[in-house]
Every structure is written in structure tokens, then in C-alpha cells.
Amino acid sequence: EDQLLQALNKLPPVGRKVASLKIIKGYSNKEIAEELSVSTKTVEGHVTKAFRVIKENLHLLFIYFPF
């Protein structure tokens, strides 16, 4: 959980908000778009970037601390 929060903190504020709504609260892209008054395409872009950042950070975690 700490690694996830660290990864989310590397995102810009809007990206962090989108990722939090998607991952933590389980909102759909449409719900996020409505909540933030942006297009679903904008949400998709933020979600893609967020998952990329999370994946990279979790990958680094496993390199440094193999299980």
C-alpha cells in the first residue's frame, strides 16, 4: 500500500485524483469524467499514465527487494 501511495504521489495533481478515483474508489472512466468535468479521453490518458507509473515503481520494488 505504501508503494502504491508513493507511486501515486509521483503523478501530477489531476492524474493523482483520477488514479485515486479509479483505483481506490472504483469509479468508471465515465464517472470520473463527470466528477472532474473532463472528457473520458482525458480520463483514459490519465489512467494510462498512472498505471504506467505504478507499474514502473512496483517493478523497481521487486528488483531491489526480490521475494
PDB file of N, CA, C and O in Angstrom:
ATOM      1  N   GLU A   1       0.832  -1.204   0.000  1.00  0.00           N
ATOM      2  CA  GLU A   1       0.000   0.000   0.000  1.00  0.00           C
ATOM      3  C   GLU A   1       0.869   1.258   0.000  1.00  0.00           C
ATOM      4  O   GLU A   1       0.567   2.218  -0.684  1.00  0.00           O
ATOM      5  N   ASP A   2       1.938   1.246   0.778  1.00  0.00           N
ATOM      6  CA  ASP A   2       2.831   2.401   0.807  1.00  0.00           C
ATOM      7  C   ASP A   2       3.458   2.647  -0.553  1.00  0.00           C
ATOM      8  O   ASP A   2       3.609   3.795  -0.980  1.00  0.00           O
ATOM      9  N   GLN A   3       3.828   1.568  -1.254  1.00  0.00           N
ATOM     10  CA  GLN A   3       4.432   1.718  -2.574  1.00  0.00           C
ATOM     11  C   GLN A   3       3.436   2.308  -3.559  1.00  0.00           C
ATOM     12  O   GLN A   3       3.802   3.118  -4.410  1.00  0.00           O
ATOM     13  N   LEU A   4       2.182   1.907  -3.441  1.00  0.00           N
ATOM     14  CA  LEU A   4       1.147   2.460  -4.309  1.00  0.00           C
ATOM     15  C   LEU A   4       0.996   3.953  -4.063  1.00  0.00           C
ATOM     16  O   LEU A   4       0.953   4.745  -5.003  1.00  0.00           O
ATOM     17  N   LEU A   5       0.942   4.353  -2.815  1.00  0.00           N
ATOM     18  CA  LEU A   5       0.813   5.781  -2.486  1.00  0.00           C
ATOM     19  C   LEU A   5       2.030   6.567  -2.951  1.00  0.00           C
ATOM     20  O   LEU A   5       1.894   7.685  -3.448  1.00  0.00           O
ATOM     21  N   GLN A   6       3.220   5.998  -2.811  1.00  0.00           N
ATOM     22  CA  GLN A   6       4.428   6.668  -3.299  1.00  0.00           C
ATOM     23  C   GLN A   6       4.367   6.851  -4.807  1.00  0.00           C
ATOM     24  O   GLN A   6       4.739   7.900  -5.328  1.00  0.00           O
ATOM     25  N   ALA A   7       3.906   5.829  -5.519  1.00  0.00           N
ATOM     26  CA  ALA A   7       3.786   5.926  -6.972  1.00  0.00           C
ATOM     27  C   ALA A   7       2.748   6.976  -7.349  1.00  0.00           C
ATOM     28  O   ALA A   7       2.978   7.786  -8.253  1.00  0.00           O
ATOM     29  N   LEU A   8       1.612   6.987  -6.659  1.00  0.00           N
ATOM     30  CA  LEU A   8       0.575   7.977  -6.951  1.00  0.00           C
ATOM     31  C   LEU A   8       1.077   9.400  -6.701  1.00  0.00           C
ATOM     32  O   LEU A   8       0.723  10.322  -7.437  1.00  0.00           O
ATOM     33  N   ASN A   9       1.913   9.566  -5.700  1.00  0.00           N
ATOM     34  CA  ASN A   9       2.439  10.895  -5.396  1.00  0.00           C
ATOM     35  C   ASN A   9       3.397  11.419  -6.463  1.00  0.00           C
ATOM     36  O   ASN A   9       3.702  12.602  -6.482  1.00  0.00           O
ATOM     37  N   LYS A  10       3.851  10.560  -7.345  1.00  0.00           N
ATOM     38  CA  LYS A  10       4.714  10.994  -8.448  1.00  0.00           C
ATOM     39  C   LYS A  10       3.911  11.565  -9.614  1.00  0.00           C
ATOM     40  O   LYS A  10       4.480  12.124 -10.538  1.00  0.00           O
ATOM     41  N   LEU A  11       2.604  11.417  -9.549  1.00  0.00           N
ATOM     42  CA  LEU A  11       1.736  11.930 -10.608  1.00  0.00           C
ATOM     43  C   LEU A  11       1.395  13.393 -10.353  1.00  0.00           C
ATOM     44  O   LEU A  11       1.378  13.843  -9.207  1.00  0.00           O
ATOM     45  N   PRO A  12       1.067  14.128 -11.430  1.00  0.00           N
ATOM     46  CA  PRO A  12       0.572  15.493 -11.222  1.00  0.00           C
ATOM     47  C   PRO A  12      -0.778  15.441 -10.500  1.00  0.00           C
ATOM     48  O   PRO A  12      -1.440  14.395 -10.476  1.00  0.00           O
ATOM     49  N   PRO A  13      -1.206  16.558  -9.907  1.00  0.00           N
ATOM     50  CA  PRO A  13      -2.437  16.548  -9.097  1.00  0.00           C
ATOM     51  C   PRO A  13      -3.668  15.953  -9.790  1.00  0.00           C
ATOM     52  O   PRO A  13      -4.389  15.152  -9.189  1.00  0.00           O
ATOM     53  N   VAL A  14      -3.907  16.310 -11.037  1.00  0.00           N
ATOM     54  CA  VAL A  14      -5.097  15.777 -11.728  1.00  0.00           C
ATOM     55  C   VAL A  14      -4.945  14.280 -11.952  1.00  0.00           C
ATOM     56  O   VAL A  14      -5.885  13.514 -11.750  1.00  0.00           O
ATOM     57  N   GLY A  15      -3.764  13.857 -12.343  1.00  0.00           N
ATOM     58  CA  GLY A  15      -3.512  12.432 -12.546  1.00  0.00           C
ATOM     59  C   GLY A  15      -3.681  11.647 -11.267  1.00  0.00           C
ATOM     60  O   GLY A  15      -4.227  10.541 -11.258  1.00  0.00           O
ATOM     61  N   ARG A  16      -3.225  12.213 -10.166  1.00  0.00           N
ATOM     62  CA  ARG A  16      -3.366  11.572  -8.857  1.00  0.00           C
ATOM     63  C   ARG A  16      -4.839  11.451  -8.478  1.00  0.00           C
ATOM     64  O   ARG A  16      -5.285  10.421  -7.972  1.00  0.00           O
ATOM     65  N   LYS A  17      -5.622  12.486  -8.750  1.00  0.00           N
ATOM     66  CA  LYS A  17      -7.054  12.469  -8.437  1.00  0.00           C
ATOM     67  C   LYS A  17      -7.762  11.399  -9.265  1.00  0.00           C
ATOM     68  O   LYS A  17      -8.560  10.616  -8.747  1.00  0.00           O
ATOM     69  N   VAL A  18      -7.455  11.371 -10.572  1.00  0.00           N
ATOM     70  CA  VAL A  18      -8.055  10.371 -11.463  1.00  0.00           C
ATOM     71  C   VAL A  18      -7.693   8.967 -10.989  1.00  0.00           C
ATOM     72  O   VAL A  18      -8.558   8.095 -10.874  1.00  0.00           O
ATOM     73  N   ALA A  19      -6.421   8.738 -10.708  1.00  0.00           N
ATOM     74  CA  ALA A  19      -5.975   7.415 -10.283  1.00  0.00           C
ATOM     75  C   ALA A  19      -6.627   7.016  -8.962  1.00  0.00           C
ATOM     76  O   ALA A  19      -7.021   5.862  -8.783  1.00  0.00           O
ATOM     77  N   SER A  20      -6.750   7.954  -8.044  1.00  0.00           N
ATOM     78  CA  SER A  20      -7.386   7.659  -6.761  1.00  0.00           C
ATOM     79  C   SER A  20      -8.844   7.272  -6.937  1.00  0.00           C
ATOM     80  O   SER A  20      -9.326   6.314  -6.318  1.00  0.00           O
ATOM     81  N   LEU A  21      -9.544   8.010  -7.777  1.00  0.00           N
ATOM     82  CA  LEU A  21     -10.957   7.685  -8.020  1.00  0.00           C
ATOM     83  C   LEU A  21     -11.090   6.317  -8.692  1.00  0.00           C
ATOM     84  O   LEU A  21     -11.994   5.549  -8.374  1.00  0.00           O
ATOM     85  N   LYS A  22     -10.185   6.020  -9.603  1.00  0.00           N
ATOM     86  CA  LYS A  22     -10.241   4.764 -10.346  1.00  0.00           C
ATOM     87  C   LYS A  22      -9.843   3.575  -9.464  1.00  0.00           C
ATOM     88  O   LYS A  22     -10.566   2.587  -9.371  1.00  0.00           O
ATOM     89  N   ILE A  23      -8.695   3.687  -8.821  1.00  0.00           N
ATOM     90  CA  ILE A  23      -8.126   2.551  -8.098  1.00  0.00           C
ATOM     91  C   ILE A  23      -8.749   2.381  -6.719  1.00  0.00           C
ATOM     92  O   ILE A  23      -9.132   1.281  -6.334  1.00  0.00           O
ATOM     93  N   ILE A  24      -8.841   3.454  -5.982  1.00  0.00           N
ATOM     94  CA  ILE A  24      -9.273   3.354  -4.586  1.00  0.00           C
ATOM     95  C   ILE A  24     -10.799   3.316  -4.464  1.00  0.00           C
ATOM     96  O   ILE A  24     -11.361   2.513  -3.726  1.00  0.00           O
ATOM     97  N   LYS A  25     -11.472   4.187  -5.223  1.00  0.00           N
ATOM     98  CA  LYS A  25     -12.936   4.253  -5.102  1.00  0.00           C
ATOM     99  C   LYS A  25     -13.671   3.406  -6.136  1.00  0.00           C
ATOM    100  O   LYS A  25     -14.880   3.225  -6.030  1.00  0.00           O
ATOM    101  N   GLY A  26     -12.963   2.929  -7.161  1.00  0.00           N
ATOM    102  CA  GLY A  26     -13.579   2.048  -8.145  1.00  0.00           C
ATOM    103  C   GLY A  26     -14.491   2.730  -9.145  1.00  0.00           C
ATOM    104  O   GLY A  26     -15.363   2.093  -9.725  1.00  0.00           O
ATOM    105  N   TYR A  27     -14.302   4.036  -9.359  1.00  0.00           N
ATOM    106  CA  TYR A  27     -15.141   4.761 -10.311  1.00  0.00           C
ATOM    107  C   TYR A  27     -14.845   4.293 -11.738  1.00  0.00           C
ATOM    108  O   TYR A  27     -13.721   3.923 -12.062  1.00  0.00           O
ATOM    109  N   SER A  28     -15.846   4.369 -12.585  1.00  0.00           N
ATOM    110  CA  SER A  28     -15.643   4.120 -14.016  1.00  0.00           C
ATOM    111  C   SER A  28     -15.049   5.380 -14.645  1.00  0.00           C
ATOM    112  O   SER A  28     -15.092   6.466 -14.049  1.00  0.00           O
ATOM    113  N   ASN A  29     -14.517   5.227 -15.851  1.00  0.00           N
ATOM    114  CA  ASN A  29     -13.975   6.396 -16.550  1.00  0.00           C
ATOM    115  C   ASN A  29     -15.042   7.463 -16.759  1.00  0.00           C
ATOM    116  O   ASN A  29     -14.784   8.654 -16.622  1.00  0.00           O
ATOM    117  N   LYS A  30     -16.255   7.020 -17.055  1.00  0.00           N
ATOM    118  CA  LYS A  30     -17.349   7.969 -17.270  1.00  0.00           C
ATOM    119  C   LYS A  30     -17.669   8.725 -15.979  1.00  0.00           C
ATOM    120  O   LYS A  30     -17.873   9.938 -15.992  1.00  0.00           O
ATOM    121  N   GLU A  31     -17.699   8.018 -14.865  1.00  0.00           N
ATOM    122  CA  GLU A  31     -17.980   8.663 -13.571  1.00  0.00           C
ATOM    123  C   GLU A  31     -16.889   9.675 -13.216  1.00  0.00           C
ATOM    124  O   GLU A  31     -17.176  10.763 -12.713  1.00  0.00           O
ATOM    125  N   ILE A  32     -15.638   9.306 -13.493  1.00  0.00           N
ATOM    126  CA  ILE A  32     -14.530  10.223 -13.216  1.00  0.00           C
ATOM    127  C   ILE A  32     -14.646  11.466 -14.091  1.00  0.00           C
ATOM    128  O   ILE A  32     -14.477  12.590 -13.612  1.00  0.00           O
ATOM    129  N   ALA A  33     -14.943  11.264 -15.359  1.00  0.00           N
ATOM    130  CA  ALA A  33     -15.083  12.389 -16.293  1.00  0.00           C
ATOM    131  C   ALA A  33     -16.175  13.350 -15.822  1.00  0.00           C
ATOM    132  O   ALA A  33     -15.988  14.569 -15.839  1.00  0.00           O
ATOM    133  N   GLU A  34     -17.285  12.798 -15.384  1.00  0.00           N
ATOM    134  CA  GLU A  34     -18.380  13.637 -14.890  1.00  0.00           C
ATOM    135  C   GLU A  34     -17.988  14.365 -13.601  1.00  0.00           C
ATOM    136  O   GLU A  34     -18.268  15.546 -13.443  1.00  0.00           O
ATOM    137  N   GLU A  35     -17.316  13.669 -12.704  1.00  0.00           N
ATOM    138  CA  GLU A  35     -16.894  14.252 -11.429  1.00  0.00           C
ATOM    139  C   GLU A  35     -15.929  15.425 -11.633  1.00  0.00           C
ATOM    140  O   GLU A  35     -16.010  16.435 -10.947  1.00  0.00           O
ATOM    141  N   LEU A  36     -15.010  15.262 -12.611  1.00  0.00           N
ATOM    142  CA  LEU A  36     -13.970  16.277 -12.822  1.00  0.00           C
ATOM    143  C   LEU A  36     -14.272  17.231 -13.980  1.00  0.00           C
ATOM    144  O   LEU A  36     -13.462  18.095 -14.288  1.00  0.00           O
ATOM    145  N   SER A  37     -15.405  17.033 -14.626  1.00  0.00           N
ATOM    146  CA  SER A  37     -15.807  17.857 -15.776  1.00  0.00           C
ATOM    147  C   SER A  37     -14.757  17.851 -16.884  1.00  0.00           C
ATOM    148  O   SER A  37     -14.344  18.894 -17.394  1.00  0.00           O
ATOM    149  N   VAL A  38     -14.313  16.643 -17.244  1.00  0.00           N
ATOM    150  CA  VAL A  38     -13.384  16.456 -18.353  1.00  0.00           C
ATOM    151  C   VAL A  38     -13.932  15.352 -19.250  1.00  0.00           C
ATOM    152  O   VAL A  38     -14.890  14.665 -18.889  1.00  0.00           O
ATOM    153  N   SER A  39     -13.312  15.168 -20.401  1.00  0.00           N
ATOM    154  CA  SER A  39     -13.770  14.122 -21.316  1.00  0.00           C
ATOM    155  C   SER A  39     -13.278  12.752 -20.845  1.00  0.00           C
ATOM    156  O   SER A  39     -12.307  12.640 -20.088  1.00  0.00           O
ATOM    157  N   THR A  40     -13.939  11.715 -21.332  1.00  0.00           N
ATOM    158  CA  THR A  40     -13.499  10.362 -20.991  1.00  0.00           C
ATOM    159  C   THR A  40     -12.131  10.081 -21.602  1.00  0.00           C
ATOM    160  O   THR A  40     -11.347   9.319 -21.031  1.00  0.00           O
ATOM    161  N   LYS A  41     -11.818  10.677 -22.736  1.00  0.00           N
ATOM    162  CA  LYS A  41     -10.489  10.517 -23.352  1.00  0.00           C
ATOM    163  C   LYS A  41      -9.411  11.077 -22.434  1.00  0.00           C
ATOM    164  O   LYS A  41      -8.328  10.505 -22.310  1.00  0.00           O
ATOM    165  N   THR A  42      -9.687  12.210 -21.796  1.00  0.00           N
ATOM    166  CA  THR A  42      -8.738  12.796 -20.854  1.00  0.00           C
ATOM    167  C   THR A  42      -8.529  11.851 -19.681  1.00  0.00           C
ATOM    168  O   THR A  42      -7.391  11.613 -19.245  1.00  0.00           O
ATOM    169  N   VAL A  43      -9.609  11.290 -19.185  1.00  0.00           N
ATOM    170  CA  VAL A  43      -9.520  10.330 -18.083  1.00  0.00           C
ATOM    171  C   VAL A  43      -8.693   9.117 -18.507  1.00  0.00           C
ATOM    172  O   VAL A  43      -7.801   8.671 -17.779  1.00  0.00           O
ATOM    173  N   GLU A  44      -8.954   8.600 -19.703  1.00  0.00           N
ATOM    174  CA  GLU A  44      -8.209   7.440 -20.192  1.00  0.00           C
ATOM    175  C   GLU A  44      -6.713   7.721 -20.241  1.00  0.00           C
ATOM    176  O   GLU A  44      -5.899   6.869 -19.871  1.00  0.00           O
ATOM    177  N   GLY A  45      -6.345   8.912 -20.681  1.00  0.00           N
ATOM    178  CA  GLY A  45      -4.936   9.292 -20.722  1.00  0.00           C
ATOM    179  C   GLY A  45      -4.309   9.314 -19.342  1.00  0.00           C
ATOM    180  O   GLY A  45      -3.200   8.810 -19.142  1.00  0.00           O
ATOM    181  N   HIS A  46      -5.018   9.880 -18.393  1.00  0.00           N
ATOM    182  CA  HIS A  46      -4.509   9.941 -17.019  1.00  0.00           C
ATOM    183  C   HIS A  46      -4.409   8.542 -16.402  1.00  0.00           C
ATOM    184  O   HIS A  46      -3.449   8.240 -15.694  1.00  0.00           O
ATOM    185  N   VAL A  47      -5.389   7.704 -16.672  1.00  0.00           N
ATOM    186  CA  VAL A  47      -5.373   6.343 -16.136  1.00  0.00           C
ATOM    187  C   VAL A  47      -4.195   5.565 -16.727  1.00  0.00           C
ATOM    188  O   VAL A  47      -3.467   4.878 -15.997  1.00  0.00           O
ATOM    189  N   THR A  48      -3.988   5.697 -18.019  1.00  0.00           N
ATOM    190  CA  THR A  48      -2.874   5.009 -18.672  1.00  0.00           C
ATOM    191  C   THR A  48      -1.541   5.435 -18.063  1.00  0.00           C
ATOM    192  O   THR A  48      -0.696   4.593 -17.739  1.00  0.00           O
ATOM    193  N   LYS A  49      -1.363   6.736 -17.892  1.00  0.00           N
ATOM    194  CA  LYS A  49      -0.119   7.230 -17.312  1.00  0.00           C
ATOM    195  C   LYS A  49       0.029   6.751 -15.868  1.00  0.00           C
ATOM    196  O   LYS A  49       1.118   6.342 -15.447  1.00  0.00           O
ATOM    197  N   ALA A  50      -1.055   6.783 -15.114  1.00  0.00           N
ATOM    198  CA  ALA A  50      -0.997   6.351 -13.718  1.00  0.00           C
ATOM    199  C   ALA A  50      -0.585   4.891 -13.608  1.00  0.00           C
ATOM    200  O   ALA A  50       0.294   4.546 -12.805  1.00  0.00           O
ATOM    201  N   PHE A  51      -1.180   4.037 -14.425  1.00  0.00           N
ATOM    202  CA  PHE A  51      -0.835   2.616 -14.368  1.00  0.00           C
ATOM    203  C   PHE A  51       0.610   2.385 -14.808  1.00  0.00           C
ATOM    204  O   PHE A  51       1.291   1.528 -14.266  1.00  0.00           O
ATOM    205  N   ARG A  52       1.090   3.184 -15.759  1.00  0.00           N
ATOM    206  CA  ARG A  52       2.486   3.072 -16.193  1.00  0.00           C
ATOM    207  C   ARG A  52       3.429   3.430 -15.043  1.00  0.00           C
ATOM    208  O   ARG A  52       4.389   2.713 -14.758  1.00  0.00           O
ATOM    209  N   VAL A  53       3.146   4.530 -14.360  1.00  0.00           N
ATOM    210  CA  VAL A  53       3.978   4.967 -13.238  1.00  0.00           C
ATOM    211  C   VAL A  53       3.947   3.933 -12.112  1.00  0.00           C
ATOM    212  O   VAL A  53       4.982   3.581 -11.541  1.00  0.00           O
ATOM    213  N   ILE A  54       2.766   3.418 -11.813  1.00  0.00           N
ATOM    214  CA  ILE A  54       2.634   2.410 -10.754  1.00  0.00           C
ATOM    215  C   ILE A  54       3.410   1.146 -11.128  1.00  0.00           C
ATOM    216  O   ILE A  54       4.168   0.602 -10.315  1.00  0.00           O
ATOM    217  N   LYS A  55       3.248   0.706 -12.363  1.00  0.00           N
ATOM    218  CA  LYS A  55       3.937  -0.495 -12.823  1.00  0.00           C
ATOM    219  C   LYS A  55       5.449  -0.324 -12.735  1.00  0.00           C
ATOM    220  O   LYS A  55       6.155  -1.210 -12.255  1.00  0.00           O
ATOM    221  N   GLU A  56       5.950   0.825 -13.179  1.00  0.00           N
ATOM    222  CA  GLU A  56       7.391   1.077 -13.122  1.00  0.00           C
ATOM    223  C   GLU A  56       7.888   1.078 -11.682  1.00  0.00           C
ATOM    224  O   GLU A  56       8.943   0.518 -11.394  1.00  0.00           O
ATOM    225  N   ASN A  57       7.153   1.684 -10.793  1.00  0.00           N
ATOM    226  CA  ASN A  57       7.571   1.766  -9.394  1.00  0.00           C
ATOM    227  C   ASN A  57       7.490   0.412  -8.702  1.00  0.00           C
ATOM    228  O   ASN A  57       8.363   0.078  -7.906  1.00  0.00           O
ATOM    229  N   LEU A  58       6.470  -0.357  -8.985  1.00  0.00           N
ATOM    230  CA  LEU A  58       6.371  -1.678  -8.381  1.00  0.00           C
ATOM    231  C   LEU A  58       7.427  -2.611  -8.955  1.00  0.00           C
ATOM    232  O   LEU A  58       7.987  -3.441  -8.246  1.00  0.00           O
ATOM    233  N   HIS A  59       7.740  -2.448 -10.238  1.00  0.00           N
ATOM    234  CA  HIS A  59       8.797  -3.241 -10.866  1.00  0.00           C
ATOM    235  C   HIS A  59      10.132  -2.962 -10.175  1.00  0.00           C
ATOM    236  O   HIS A  59      10.880  -3.874  -9.862  1.00  0.00           O
ATOM    237  N   LEU A  60      10.413  -1.687  -9.915  1.00  0.00           N
ATOM    238  CA  LEU A  60      11.650  -1.318  -9.220  1.00  0.00           C
ATOM    239  C   LEU A  60      11.680  -1.914  -7.816  1.00  0.00           C
ATOM    240  O   LEU A  60      12.724  -2.345  -7.339  1.00  0.00           O
ATOM    241  N   LEU A  61      10.536  -1.958  -7.167  1.00  0.00           N
ATOM    242  CA  LEU A  61      10.471  -2.535  -5.831  1.00  0.00           C
ATOM    243  C   LEU A  61      10.911  -3.998  -5.867  1.00  0.00           C
ATOM    244  O   LEU A  61      11.682  -4.445  -5.020  1.00  0.00           O
ATOM    245  N   PHE A  62      10.445  -4.755  -6.864  1.00  0.00           N
ATOM    246  CA  PHE A  62      10.792  -6.168  -6.944  1.00  0.00           C
ATOM    247  C   PHE A  62      12.235  -6.386  -7.364  1.00  0.00           C
ATOM    248  O   PHE A  62      12.837  -7.405  -7.032  1.00  0.00           O
ATOM    249  N   ILE A  63      12.820  -5.430  -8.090  1.00  0.00           N
ATOM    250  CA  ILE A  63      14.236  -5.527  -8.433  1.00  0.00           C
ATOM    251  C   ILE A  63      15.085  -5.363  -7.171  1.00  0.00           C
ATOM    252  O   ILE A  63      16.031  -6.104  -6.934  1.00  0.00           O
ATOM    253  N   TYR A  64      14.741  -4.400  -6.343  1.00  0.00           N
ATOM    254  CA  TYR A  64      15.514  -4.114  -5.138  1.00  0.00           C
ATOM    255  C   TYR A  64      15.227  -5.077  -3.994  1.00  0.00           C
ATOM    256  O   TYR A  64      16.070  -5.338  -3.158  1.00  0.00           O
ATOM    257  N   PHE A  65      14.005  -5.589  -3.951  1.00  0.00           N
ATOM    258  CA  PHE A  65      13.614  -6.494  -2.869  1.00  0.00           C
ATOM    259  C   PHE A  65      12.959  -7.739  -3.443  1.00  0.00           C
ATOM    260  O   PHE A  65      11.756  -7.931  -3.331  1.00  0.00           O
ATOM    261  N   PRO A  66      13.757  -8.602  -4.088  1.00  0.00           N
ATOM    262  CA  PRO A  66      13.145  -9.816  -4.683  1.00  0.00           C
ATOM    263  C   PRO A  66      12.579 -10.734  -3.602  1.00  0.00           C
ATOM    264  O   PRO A  66      13.147 -10.861  -2.521  1.00  0.00           O
ATOM    265  N   PHE A  67      11.469 -11.349  -3.910  1.00  0.00           N
ATOM    266  CA  PHE A  67      10.796 -12.235  -2.957  1.00  0.00           C
ATOM    267  C   PHE A  67      10.991 -13.672  -3.342  1.00  0.00           C
ATOM    268  O   PHE A  67      11.082 -14.052  -4.424  1.00  0.00           O
TER     269      PHE A  67
END
